[in-house]
Coordinates of C-alpha atoms and ligand atoms in Angstrom, one line a residue:
X1 CA 41.0 113.1 -56.9
X2 CA 44.6 112.9 -56.1
X3 CA 46.7 111.4 -59.1
X4 CA 50.1 113.0 -58.7
X5 CA 52.8 112.8 -56.2
X6 CA 56.1 114.5 -55.5
X7 CA 59.0 112.7 -54.0
X8 CA 61.7 115.1 -52.7
X9 CA 64.9 113.2 -52.8
X10 CA 67.7 115.8 -53.4
X11 CA 69.3 116.0 -49.9
X12 CA 72.9 115.2 -49.3
X13 CA 72.2 112.5 -46.6
X14 CA 75.0 113.9 -44.4
X15 CA 73.6 111.8 -41.4
X16 CA 74.5 108.6 -43.3
X17 CA 78.1 109.4 -44.4
X18 CA 80.3 107.8 -45.6
X19 CA 77.7 105.5 -47.4
X20 CA 76.1 108.5 -48.9
X21 CA 79.3 110.2 -50.2
X22 CA 78.8 108.7 -53.7
X23 CA 75.3 107.2 -53.6
X24 CA 71.9 108.6 -52.7
X25 CA 70.5 107.7 -49.3
X26 CA 67.3 106.9 -51.1
X27 CA 69.2 104.1 -52.8
X28 CA 70.2 102.3 -49.5
X29 CA 68.7 99.0 -49.6
X30 CA 66.4 97.5 -46.8
X31 CA 67.4 94.0 -47.5
X32 CA 67.2 94.0 -51.4
X33 CA 65.0 96.9 -52.2
X34 CA 66.1 100.5 -52.2
X35 CA 64.3 102.9 -49.9
X36 CA 62.9 105.0 -52.9
X37 CA 61.2 101.9 -54.2
X38 CA 59.2 101.3 -50.9
X39 CA 58.2 105.1 -51.1
X40 CA 57.1 104.8 -54.8
X41 CA 55.0 101.6 -53.9
X42 CA 53.2 103.4 -51.2
X43 CA 52.2 106.1 -53.7
X44 CA 51.1 103.5 -56.2
X45 CA 49.3 101.5 -53.5
X46 CA 47.4 104.7 -52.8
X47 CA 46.1 105.2 -56.4
X48 CA 48.8 107.6 -57.5
X49 CA 49.6 107.3 -61.3
X50 CA 52.1 110.0 -61.9
X51 CA 55.2 110.7 -59.7
X52 CA 57.8 113.6 -59.9
X53 CA 60.9 112.8 -57.9
X54 CA 63.0 115.9 -57.0
X55 CA 66.5 114.6 -57.6
X56 CA 69.9 116.4 -57.4
X57 CA 73.5 116.2 -57.9
X58 CA 75.0 112.6 -57.6
X59 CA 71.5 111.0 -57.7
X60 CA 71.4 109.6 -61.2
X61 CA 71.2 106.0 -60.0
X62 CA 67.6 106.7 -58.8
X63 CA 66.8 107.3 -62.6
X64 CA 68.4 104.2 -63.6
X65 CA 66.6 102.1 -61.0
X66 CA 63.2 103.0 -62.5
X67 CA 64.4 102.8 -66.1
X68 CA 64.4 99.5 -68.2
X69 CA 67.7 97.6 -68.4
X70 CA 67.5 95.4 -71.5
X71 CA 70.9 93.8 -71.2
X72 CA 70.2 92.7 -67.6
X73 CA 66.7 91.5 -68.5
X74 CA 68.1 89.3 -71.4
X75 CA 70.6 87.7 -69.1
X76 CA 67.7 86.8 -66.7
X77 CA 65.7 85.5 -69.4
X78 CA 68.5 83.2 -70.6
X79 CA 68.7 81.8 -67.1
X80 CA 65.1 81.3 -67.0
X81 CA 64.6 83.1 -63.7
X82 CA 61.0 84.1 -64.2
X83 CA 60.2 85.6 -60.7
X84 CA 63.3 87.7 -61.0
X85 CA 62.4 88.9 -64.5
X86 CA 58.9 89.9 -63.4
X87 CA 60.3 91.7 -60.5
X88 CA 62.4 93.8 -62.7
X89 CA 59.7 94.5 -65.2
X90 CA 57.4 95.5 -62.2
X91 CA 59.9 98.3 -61.1
X92 CA 59.8 99.8 -64.6
X93 CA 56.2 99.8 -64.8
X94 CA 55.2 101.0 -61.2
X95 CA 54.0 104.5 -62.5
X96 CA 54.8 107.2 -64.8
X97 CA 57.9 108.5 -63.0
X98 CA 59.5 111.9 -63.9
X99 CA 62.6 113.5 -62.5
X100 CA 63.7 117.0 -62.1
X101 CA 66.9 118.3 -60.4
X102 CA 66.9 120.7 -57.5
X103 CA 69.9 122.8 -58.6
X104 CA 70.8 124.1 -55.0
X105 CA 70.0 122.6 -51.8
X106 CA 67.8 125.4 -50.3
X107 CA 65.3 123.3 -48.3
X108 CA 62.3 121.2 -48.5
X109 CA 59.9 124.1 -49.3
X110 CA 62.4 125.0 -52.4
X111 CA 62.3 121.5 -53.5
X112 CA 58.6 121.4 -53.6
X113 CA 58.5 124.5 -55.6
X114 CA 60.2 122.7 -58.5
X115 CA 56.8 120.7 -58.8
X116 CA 54.7 123.7 -59.7
X117 CA 54.5 123.2 -63.4
X118 CA 54.1 119.4 -63.1
X119 CA 51.2 119.6 -60.6
X120 CA 49.4 122.6 -62.3
X121 CA 46.0 123.1 -60.7
X122 CA 45.8 119.7 -59.1
X123 CA 46.1 118.6 -55.4
X124 CA 49.1 116.3 -55.0
X125 CA 50.7 114.1 -52.4
X126 CA 54.2 114.7 -51.0
X127 CA 56.2 111.6 -49.7
X128 CA 59.6 112.3 -48.2
X129 CA 62.1 109.9 -49.9
X130 CA 63.9 109.0 -47.0
X131 CA 60.9 107.8 -44.9
X132 CA 59.3 104.4 -45.1
X133 CA 55.9 104.0 -43.4
X134 CA 54.6 100.5 -42.8
X135 CA 50.8 100.3 -42.3
X136 CA 47.8 98.2 -43.2
X137 CA 46.4 101.0 -45.1
X138 CA 49.1 102.9 -46.9
X139 CA 49.5 106.3 -45.0
X140 CA 49.2 108.3 -48.3
X141 CA 45.9 106.6 -48.9
X142 CA 44.9 107.6 -45.2
X143 CA 45.5 111.3 -46.0
X144 CA 44.0 111.2 -49.4
X145 CA 40.8 109.8 -47.7
X146 CA 41.0 112.8 -45.3
X147 CA 41.5 115.3 -48.1
X148 CA 38.4 113.9 -49.8
X149 CA 36.5 114.3 -46.5
X150 CA 37.6 117.8 -45.7
X151 CA 38.7 119.2 -48.9
X152 CA 41.7 121.0 -47.4
X153 CA 45.4 120.3 -47.3
X154 CA 46.3 117.3 -45.0
X155 CA 49.4 116.7 -43.0
X156 CA 50.2 113.3 -41.6
X157 CA 51.3 113.5 -38.0
X158 CA 52.4 111.2 -35.3
X159 CA 53.1 111.4 -31.6
X160 CA 56.8 111.7 -30.6
X161 CA 58.4 111.8 -27.1
X162 CA 58.6 115.4 -25.7
X163 CA 62.3 115.5 -25.7
X164 CA 62.4 114.9 -29.5
X165 CA 60.1 117.7 -30.7
X166 CA 63.1 119.7 -31.9
X167 CA 63.9 117.3 -34.6
X168 CA 60.5 117.7 -36.4
X169 CA 57.8 120.1 -37.7
X170 CA 55.4 120.3 -34.9
X171 CA 51.8 121.2 -35.2
X172 CA 49.0 122.4 -32.7
X173 CA 45.2 122.6 -33.3
X174 CA 41.7 121.8 -32.4
X175 CA 40.4 118.2 -32.5
X176 CA 37.8 117.5 -35.2
X177 CA 37.7 113.9 -34.2
X178 CA 39.9 111.5 -32.4
X179 CA 42.4 111.3 -35.2
X180 CA 41.9 114.7 -37.0
X181 CA 42.9 118.2 -36.0
X182 CA 42.2 121.5 -37.7
X183 CA 45.5 123.2 -37.3
X184 CA 46.1 126.5 -35.6
X185 CA 50.0 126.3 -35.4
X186 CA 52.9 124.9 -37.2
X187 CA 56.5 125.3 -36.3
X188 CA 59.6 123.8 -37.8
X189 CA 61.9 122.1 -35.1
X190 CA 60.8 124.3 -32.2
X191 CA 62.9 124.4 -28.9
X192 CA 61.5 121.8 -26.5
X193 CA 59.8 124.3 -24.3
X194 CA 58.2 126.2 -27.1
X195 CA 56.6 123.3 -29.0
X196 CA 52.7 123.6 -29.4
X197 CA 52.4 119.8 -28.9
X198 CA 54.2 116.6 -29.4
X199 CA 52.5 115.8 -32.8
X200 CA 55.2 115.7 -35.4
X201 CA 54.9 116.0 -39.1
X202 CA 55.5 112.5 -40.4
X203 CA 56.8 113.1 -43.9
X204 CA 53.5 112.7 -45.8
X205 CA 51.3 115.6 -47.1
X206 CA 48.4 116.4 -49.4
X207 CA 48.9 119.8 -50.8
X208 CA 47.1 122.1 -53.1
X209 CA 48.5 124.6 -55.6
X210 CA 48.1 127.4 -53.0
X211 CA 51.4 126.0 -51.6
X212 CA 53.4 127.5 -54.5
X213 CA 52.7 131.3 -54.1
X214 CA 53.1 130.6 -50.4
X215 CA 56.6 129.1 -51.0
X216 CA 57.6 132.3 -53.0
X217 CA 56.6 134.4 -49.9
X218 CA 58.6 132.1 -47.6
X219 CA 61.7 133.6 -46.1
X220 CA 64.6 131.4 -45.0
X221 CA 63.9 129.7 -41.6
X222 CA 65.3 126.9 -39.6
X223 CA 68.8 125.9 -40.9
X224 CA 68.7 128.9 -43.3
X225 CA 66.6 126.9 -45.5
X226 CA 63.2 127.6 -47.2
X227 CA 61.0 125.3 -45.0
X228 CA 57.8 123.7 -46.2
X229 CA 56.4 124.2 -42.7
X230 CA 56.8 127.9 -42.9
X231 CA 55.2 127.9 -46.4
X232 CA 52.2 125.9 -44.9
X233 CA 51.9 128.6 -42.1
X234 CA 51.3 131.1 -45.0
X235 CA 48.7 128.9 -46.5
X236 CA 47.0 128.6 -43.1
X237 CA 46.2 132.4 -43.0
X238 CA 44.0 131.8 -46.1
X239 CA 42.5 128.3 -45.8
X240 CA 42.2 125.4 -43.2
X241 CA 44.8 122.7 -43.0
X242 CA 44.0 119.4 -41.3
X243 CA 46.3 116.9 -39.7
X244 CA 45.7 113.2 -39.6
X245 CA 47.3 111.2 -36.7
X246 CA 48.5 108.2 -38.8
X247 CA 48.0 104.5 -38.2
X248 CA 51.3 103.0 -38.9
X249 CA 55.1 102.9 -38.1
X250 CA 57.5 105.4 -39.4
X251 CA 61.2 104.4 -40.2
X252 CA 63.5 107.4 -40.9
X253 CA 66.2 105.9 -43.2
X254 CA 68.4 108.8 -43.0
X255 CA 69.1 107.9 -39.3
X256 CA 71.7 104.9 -38.9
X257 CA 70.0 103.4 -35.8
X258 CA 66.7 103.5 -37.4
X259 CA 68.0 102.0 -40.6
X260 CA 69.4 99.1 -38.7
X261 CA 66.0 98.6 -37.0
X262 CA 64.2 98.7 -40.1
X263 CA 66.5 96.1 -41.7
X264 CA 65.8 93.7 -38.8
X265 CA 62.1 94.3 -38.6
X266 CA 61.6 94.0 -42.5
X267 CA 63.8 90.7 -42.5
X268 CA 61.6 89.2 -39.9
X269 CA 58.5 89.9 -41.9
X270 CA 60.1 88.2 -45.1
X271 CA 58.9 84.6 -45.7
X272 CA 62.3 83.5 -46.8
X273 CA 64.3 85.0 -43.9
X274 CA 61.9 85.1 -40.9
X275 CA 62.7 81.7 -39.4
X276 CA 66.4 81.4 -39.9
X277 CA 67.0 85.1 -39.1
X278 CA 64.9 84.9 -35.9
X279 CA 66.9 81.8 -34.8
X280 CA 70.1 83.8 -35.5
X281 CA 68.9 86.8 -33.5
X282 CA 68.0 84.6 -30.6
X283 CA 71.5 83.2 -30.5
X284 CA 72.9 86.7 -30.5
X285 CA 70.7 88.0 -27.8
X286 CA 71.5 84.9 -25.7
X287 CA 75.2 86.0 -25.9
X288 CA 74.6 89.6 -24.8
Ligands
LIG301 C1 61.5 117.3 -42.6 C2 60.3 118.3 -42.4 C3 59.9 118.2 -40.9 C4 59.3 116.8 -40.7 C5 60.4 115.7 -41.1 C6 60.0 114.4 -41.0 O1 62.5 117.6 -41.8 O2 60.9 119.7 -42.6 O3 58.7 119.0 -40.7 O4 58.9 116.6 -39.3 O5 61.0 116.0 -42.4 O6 60.9 113.4 -41.3 P1 64.0 117.0 -42.1 O7 64.0 115.6 -41.4 O8 64.1 116.8 -43.5 O9 65.1 117.8 -41.5

């Protein structure tokens, strides 16, 4: 059973400057909800009870967000805004959330290494803190199901255009079924002509404790960082790893254009905004 999750959220967010100069990219709101809350919700909706967020310098607002704020609550009680009050209480009670700080930004593999004592001998989910996935069945649940079926680490992947493979970890392998592969190759941000496929790692993983000694052996790779993809390649020498092609849509919040698209799409899905916002967009489009 997968009960624990790790959310790496320590990165600088340089692609989103200047907004991320003094606030974490994971706290940027899509309408009224910070990105990290969507990610935590996906974990909770997938049956996760215990979450370790890998935080870092300048990221304390994430801790405050999941903590109780009595002063604010009492104000809201006074104003008798019950729905809002319940919303706040929901955030504080989503899961057992723990924080640890990555002291130096040495890459995703290094960030995951901070979870070794927290995870102990259990399998755990990894959800990248700057990626929202929208799907009927939460993507973390999809890969937990695959883990339970195959008993090996699972990586969520999606098809990307060939000319964008150098932005992602790319996998290659043999098909076990229409949506599942047994991996033979994994490479972090390959040159376009050297990629084993156009199946990109989508920011969700189920890992086993074997990843920790593998990270210890991992030398600095792409970007001079300890890459999780490189550590997984070491795991692959000892045991099978499977990849599941996800059903759902991925939103990379660290990217400004994706952020804009996410805001528009999510607003169109919200009951209170859908009609007036669609009306507004139609007007705008007419004028283009
Ligand atoms: C990380 C991973 C990469 C993965 C990507 C998905 O890269 O290292 O394998 O494809 O997330 O968003 P980053 O975007 O942090 O450079």
